[in-house]
Short mmCIF file of C-alpha atoms in Angstrom, two decimals:
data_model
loop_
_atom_site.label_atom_id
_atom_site.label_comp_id
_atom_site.label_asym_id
_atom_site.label_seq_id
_atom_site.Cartn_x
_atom_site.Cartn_y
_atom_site.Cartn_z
CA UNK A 1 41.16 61.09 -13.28
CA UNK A 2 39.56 59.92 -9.77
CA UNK A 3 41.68 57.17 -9.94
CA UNK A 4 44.64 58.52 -10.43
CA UNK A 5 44.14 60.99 -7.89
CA UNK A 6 42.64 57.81 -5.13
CA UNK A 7 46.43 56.66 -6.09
CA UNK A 8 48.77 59.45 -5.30
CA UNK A 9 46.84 60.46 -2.30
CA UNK A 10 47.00 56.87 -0.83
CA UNK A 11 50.53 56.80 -1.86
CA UNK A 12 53.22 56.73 1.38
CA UNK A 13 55.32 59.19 0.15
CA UNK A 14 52.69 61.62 -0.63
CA UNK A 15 50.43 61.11 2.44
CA UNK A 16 51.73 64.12 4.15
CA UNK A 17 50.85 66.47 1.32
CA UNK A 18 47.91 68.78 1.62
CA UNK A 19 44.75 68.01 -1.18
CA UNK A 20 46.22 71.15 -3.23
CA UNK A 21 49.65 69.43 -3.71
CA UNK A 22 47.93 66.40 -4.47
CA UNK A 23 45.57 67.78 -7.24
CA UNK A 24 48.80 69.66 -8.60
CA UNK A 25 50.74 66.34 -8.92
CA UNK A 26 48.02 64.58 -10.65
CA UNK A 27 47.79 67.24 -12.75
CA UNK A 28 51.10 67.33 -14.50
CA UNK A 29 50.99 63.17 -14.11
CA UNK A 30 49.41 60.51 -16.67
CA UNK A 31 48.16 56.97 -16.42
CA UNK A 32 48.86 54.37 -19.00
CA UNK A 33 47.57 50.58 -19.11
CA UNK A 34 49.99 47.99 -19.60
CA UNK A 35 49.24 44.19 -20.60
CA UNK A 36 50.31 41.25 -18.63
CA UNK A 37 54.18 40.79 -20.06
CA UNK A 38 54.06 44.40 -21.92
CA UNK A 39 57.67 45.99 -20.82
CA UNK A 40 56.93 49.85 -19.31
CA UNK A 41 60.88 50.50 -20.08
CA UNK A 42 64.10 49.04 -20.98
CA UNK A 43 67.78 49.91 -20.12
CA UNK A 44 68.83 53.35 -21.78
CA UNK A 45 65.15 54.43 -22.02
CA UNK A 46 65.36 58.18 -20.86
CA UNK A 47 64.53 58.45 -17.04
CA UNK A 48 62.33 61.05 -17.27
CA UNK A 49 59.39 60.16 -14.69
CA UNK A 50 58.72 58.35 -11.44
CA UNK A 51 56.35 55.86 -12.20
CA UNK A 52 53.63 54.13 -9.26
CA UNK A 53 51.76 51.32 -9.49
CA UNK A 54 47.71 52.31 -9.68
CA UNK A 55 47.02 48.35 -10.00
CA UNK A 56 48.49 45.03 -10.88
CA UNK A 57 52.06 44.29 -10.06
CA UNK A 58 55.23 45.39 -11.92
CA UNK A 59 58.24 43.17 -11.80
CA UNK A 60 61.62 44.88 -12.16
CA UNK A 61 64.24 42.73 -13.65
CA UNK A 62 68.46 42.25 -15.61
CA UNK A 63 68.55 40.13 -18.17
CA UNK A 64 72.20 38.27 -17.60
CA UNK A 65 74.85 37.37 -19.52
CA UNK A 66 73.24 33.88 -20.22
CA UNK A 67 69.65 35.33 -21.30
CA UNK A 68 68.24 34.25 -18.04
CA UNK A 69 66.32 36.69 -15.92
CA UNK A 70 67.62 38.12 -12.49
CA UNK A 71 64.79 39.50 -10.53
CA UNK A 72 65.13 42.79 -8.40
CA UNK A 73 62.11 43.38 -7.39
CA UNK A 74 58.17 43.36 -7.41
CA UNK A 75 56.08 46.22 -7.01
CA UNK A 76 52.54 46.60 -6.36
CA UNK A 77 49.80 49.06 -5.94
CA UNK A 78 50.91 52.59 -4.08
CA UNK A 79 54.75 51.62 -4.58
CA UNK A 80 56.79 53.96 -7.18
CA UNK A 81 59.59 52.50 -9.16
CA UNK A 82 62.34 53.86 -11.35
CA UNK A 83 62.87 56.71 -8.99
CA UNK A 84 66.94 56.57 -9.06
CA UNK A 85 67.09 57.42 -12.91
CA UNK A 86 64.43 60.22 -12.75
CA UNK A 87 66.24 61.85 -9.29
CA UNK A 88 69.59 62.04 -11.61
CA UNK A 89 68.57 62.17 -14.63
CA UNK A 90 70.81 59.11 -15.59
CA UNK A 91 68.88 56.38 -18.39
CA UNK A 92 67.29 53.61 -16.97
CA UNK A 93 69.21 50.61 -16.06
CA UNK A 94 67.49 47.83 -16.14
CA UNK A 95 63.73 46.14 -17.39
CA UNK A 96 60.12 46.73 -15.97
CA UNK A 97 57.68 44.41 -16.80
CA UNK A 98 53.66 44.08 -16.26
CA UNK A 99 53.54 40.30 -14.20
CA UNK A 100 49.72 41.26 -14.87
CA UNK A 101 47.42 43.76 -16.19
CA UNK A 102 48.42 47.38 -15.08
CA UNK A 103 47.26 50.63 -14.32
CA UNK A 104 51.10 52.81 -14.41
CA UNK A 105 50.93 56.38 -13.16
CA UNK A 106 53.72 58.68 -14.53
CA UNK A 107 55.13 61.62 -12.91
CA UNK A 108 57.24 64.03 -14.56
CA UNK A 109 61.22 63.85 -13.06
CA UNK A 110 60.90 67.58 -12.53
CA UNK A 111 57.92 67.48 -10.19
CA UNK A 112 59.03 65.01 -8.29
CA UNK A 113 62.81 66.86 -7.57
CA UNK A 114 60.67 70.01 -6.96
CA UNK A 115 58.75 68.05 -3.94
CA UNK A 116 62.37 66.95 -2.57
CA UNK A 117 63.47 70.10 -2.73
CA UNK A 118 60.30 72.02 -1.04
CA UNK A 119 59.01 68.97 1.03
CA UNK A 120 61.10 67.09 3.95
CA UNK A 121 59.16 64.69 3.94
CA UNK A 122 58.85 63.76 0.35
CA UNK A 123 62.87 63.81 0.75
CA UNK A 124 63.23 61.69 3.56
CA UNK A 125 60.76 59.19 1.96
CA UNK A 126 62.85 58.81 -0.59
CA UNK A 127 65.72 58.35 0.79
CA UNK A 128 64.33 55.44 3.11
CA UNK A 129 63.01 53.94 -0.10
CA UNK A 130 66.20 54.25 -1.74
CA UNK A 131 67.77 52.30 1.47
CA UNK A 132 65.31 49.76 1.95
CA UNK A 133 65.88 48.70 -1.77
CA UNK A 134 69.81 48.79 -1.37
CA UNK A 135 69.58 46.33 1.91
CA UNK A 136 67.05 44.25 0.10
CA UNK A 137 69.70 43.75 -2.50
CA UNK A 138 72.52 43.24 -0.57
CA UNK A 139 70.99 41.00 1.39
CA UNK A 140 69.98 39.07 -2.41
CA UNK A 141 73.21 39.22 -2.80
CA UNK A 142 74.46 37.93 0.06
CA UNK A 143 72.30 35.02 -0.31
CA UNK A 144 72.97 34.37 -3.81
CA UNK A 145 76.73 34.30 -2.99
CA UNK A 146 77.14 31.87 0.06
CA UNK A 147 74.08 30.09 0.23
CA UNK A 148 72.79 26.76 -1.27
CA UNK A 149 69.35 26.89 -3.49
CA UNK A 150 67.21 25.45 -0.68
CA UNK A 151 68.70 28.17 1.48
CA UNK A 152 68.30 31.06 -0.93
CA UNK A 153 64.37 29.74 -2.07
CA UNK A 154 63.58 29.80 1.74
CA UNK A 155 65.55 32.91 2.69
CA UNK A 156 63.07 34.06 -0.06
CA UNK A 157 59.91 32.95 1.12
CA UNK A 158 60.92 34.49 4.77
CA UNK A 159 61.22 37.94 2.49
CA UNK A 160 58.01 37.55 0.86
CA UNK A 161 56.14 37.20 4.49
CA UNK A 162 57.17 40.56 5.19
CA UNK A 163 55.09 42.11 2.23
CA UNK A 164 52.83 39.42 1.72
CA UNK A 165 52.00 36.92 4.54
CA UNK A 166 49.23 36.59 6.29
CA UNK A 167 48.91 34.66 9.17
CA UNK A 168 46.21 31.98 9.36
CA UNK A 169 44.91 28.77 11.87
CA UNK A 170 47.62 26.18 9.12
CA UNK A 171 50.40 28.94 9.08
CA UNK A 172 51.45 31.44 7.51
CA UNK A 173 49.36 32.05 3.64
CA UNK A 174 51.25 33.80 1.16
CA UNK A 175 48.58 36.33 -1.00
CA UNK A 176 50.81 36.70 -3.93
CA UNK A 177 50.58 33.83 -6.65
CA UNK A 178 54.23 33.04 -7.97
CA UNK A 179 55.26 30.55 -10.80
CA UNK A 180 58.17 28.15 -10.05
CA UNK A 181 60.24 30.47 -12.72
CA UNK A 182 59.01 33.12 -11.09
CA UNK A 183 60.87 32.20 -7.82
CA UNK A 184 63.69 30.46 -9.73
CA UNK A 185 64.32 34.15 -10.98
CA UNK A 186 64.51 35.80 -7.99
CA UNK A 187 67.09 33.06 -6.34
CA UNK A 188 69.10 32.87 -9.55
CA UNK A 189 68.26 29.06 -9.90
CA UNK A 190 66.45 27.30 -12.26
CA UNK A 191 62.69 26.48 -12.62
CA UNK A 192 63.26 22.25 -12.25
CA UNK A 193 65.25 23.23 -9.28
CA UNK A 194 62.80 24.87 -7.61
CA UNK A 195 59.79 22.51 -8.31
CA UNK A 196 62.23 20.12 -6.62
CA UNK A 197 62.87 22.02 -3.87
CA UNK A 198 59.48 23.03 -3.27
CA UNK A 199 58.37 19.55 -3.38
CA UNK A 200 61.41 18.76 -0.79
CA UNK A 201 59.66 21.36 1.65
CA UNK A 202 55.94 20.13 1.22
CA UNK A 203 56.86 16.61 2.20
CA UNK A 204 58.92 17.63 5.22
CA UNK A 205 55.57 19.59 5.95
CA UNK A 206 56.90 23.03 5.78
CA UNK A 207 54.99 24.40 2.96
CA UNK A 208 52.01 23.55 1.44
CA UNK A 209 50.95 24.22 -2.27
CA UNK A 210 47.57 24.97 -3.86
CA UNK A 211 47.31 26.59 -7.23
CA UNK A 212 50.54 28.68 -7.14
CA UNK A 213 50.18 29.88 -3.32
CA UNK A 214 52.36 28.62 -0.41
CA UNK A 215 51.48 28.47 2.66
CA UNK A 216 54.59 28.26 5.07
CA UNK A 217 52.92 25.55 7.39
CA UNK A 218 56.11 26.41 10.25
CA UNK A 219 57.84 29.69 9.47
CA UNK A 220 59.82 29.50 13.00
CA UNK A 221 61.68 26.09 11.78
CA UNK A 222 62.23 27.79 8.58
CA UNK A 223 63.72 30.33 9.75
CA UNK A 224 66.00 28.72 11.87
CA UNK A 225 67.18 26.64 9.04
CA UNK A 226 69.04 29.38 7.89
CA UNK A 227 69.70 30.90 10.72
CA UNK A 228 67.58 34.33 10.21
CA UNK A 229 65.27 35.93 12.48
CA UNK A 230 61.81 35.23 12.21
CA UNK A 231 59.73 37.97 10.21
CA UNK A 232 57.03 39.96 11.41
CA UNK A 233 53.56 38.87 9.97
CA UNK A 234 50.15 40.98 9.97
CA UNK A 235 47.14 39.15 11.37
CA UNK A 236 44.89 38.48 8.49
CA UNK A 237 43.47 35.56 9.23
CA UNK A 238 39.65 35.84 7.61
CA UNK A 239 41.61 36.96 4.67
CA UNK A 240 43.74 34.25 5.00
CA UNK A 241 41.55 30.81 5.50
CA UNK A 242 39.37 32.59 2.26
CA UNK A 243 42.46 32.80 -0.21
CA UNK A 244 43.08 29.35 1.58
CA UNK A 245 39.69 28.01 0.88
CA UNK A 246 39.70 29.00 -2.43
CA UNK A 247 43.41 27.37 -3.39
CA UNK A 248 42.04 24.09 -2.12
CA UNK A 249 38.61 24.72 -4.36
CA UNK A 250 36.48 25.05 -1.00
CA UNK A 251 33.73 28.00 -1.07
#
């Protein structure tokens, strides 16, 4: 119960809600575990909660026409997902997946329209989330359309910065770990394609590789590649050089 309520209250959308609100949410809300691999819902399931992330990571995903995955998203702790079907009441859409072991919070549909209807805030925080995930995918989609795979796989790692780099004294250190099929899904390529790649970019000295995490060695030349601006990157750099440290088996 104390962790459910840590959640919601450290939750974005929620932060502007008094303590009351808060204990009122949690509540009406439960909390469910979920394996590493163990789906939380498939298309046509009923869209009857907003679900957040108390702890692991939750990977959102289509299945195409081929059987191969196509990656939409991750989501990690104090992010809700499947927020579109509960706001309309329309089944779900598409498959959410545990990439590890999960802590899922579920809150009823109703409570959730009943905050957007009472709470600005809660509505405009929606509504931003509901954009930033429609440029996120049009910009996929953009790259999936006219770009080559070494374009898309770096137009990806300048993406994952945003969320997940951390800038050290070698470059910039991605936190999140990643398989190559991982990142093959995401780009719409294939895993041998991206080992390739990936192998391309560490002996050109742009990445470096150590137990699943990349560190993007010159992020400005990557950019520029593909012709994007560079992103922003928090200043972690203690954090950084440890995760570092630890890749490379140092103490």
């Amino acid at each position: 119960m104390a962790d459910k309520y840590w959640s919601l209250n450290h939750c974005e959308l929620f932060e502007r809600l008094t303590d009351e609100q808060i204990k009122r949410l949690e509540s009406v809300s439960k909390t469910r575990p979920f394996k590493r691999g163990e789906l939380v819902y498939l298309p046509t399931d009923a869209g009857n909660s907003v679900l957040m992330v108390a702890s692991g990571r939750i990977k959102i995903y289509h299945i195409t026409n081929e059987g191969k995955q196509a990656v939409l998203g991750l989501v990690d702790p104090g992010e809700i997902f499947g927020e579109l079907a509960a706001l309309d009441d329309t089944p779900r859409e598409e498959f959410a997946e545990a990439m590890v072991s999960s802590h899922v919070i579920m809150i009823p549909s109703e409570s959730l329209r009943h905050l957007v209807e009472e709470h600005p805030s809660v509505s405009l925080g929606v509504t931003k989330l509901l954009g930033l995930r429609r440029r996120r995918i049009e910009r996929r989609l953009k790259s999936l359309l006219f770009r080559s795979n070494r374009d898309r796989l770096i137009h990806l790692l300048l993406e994952l910065t945003e969320k997940y780099g951390r800038q050290t004294a070698d470059g910039v250190l991605l936190t999140i770990k990643l398989a190559h099929q991982d990142l093959a899904s995401i780009i719409g390529s294939t895993r041998e394609t991206v080992t390739v790649l990936l192998g391309e970019l560490q002996t050109e000295r742009l990445v470096e590789i150590h137990s699943r995490q990349l560190l993007l060695r010159n992020i400005e030349q990557l950019a520029q590649s593909i012709d994007v601006p560079v992103p922003k990157v928090r200043f972690g750099e203690d954090l950084g050089n440890r995760l570092l440290r630890e890749s490379r088996g140092g103490t």
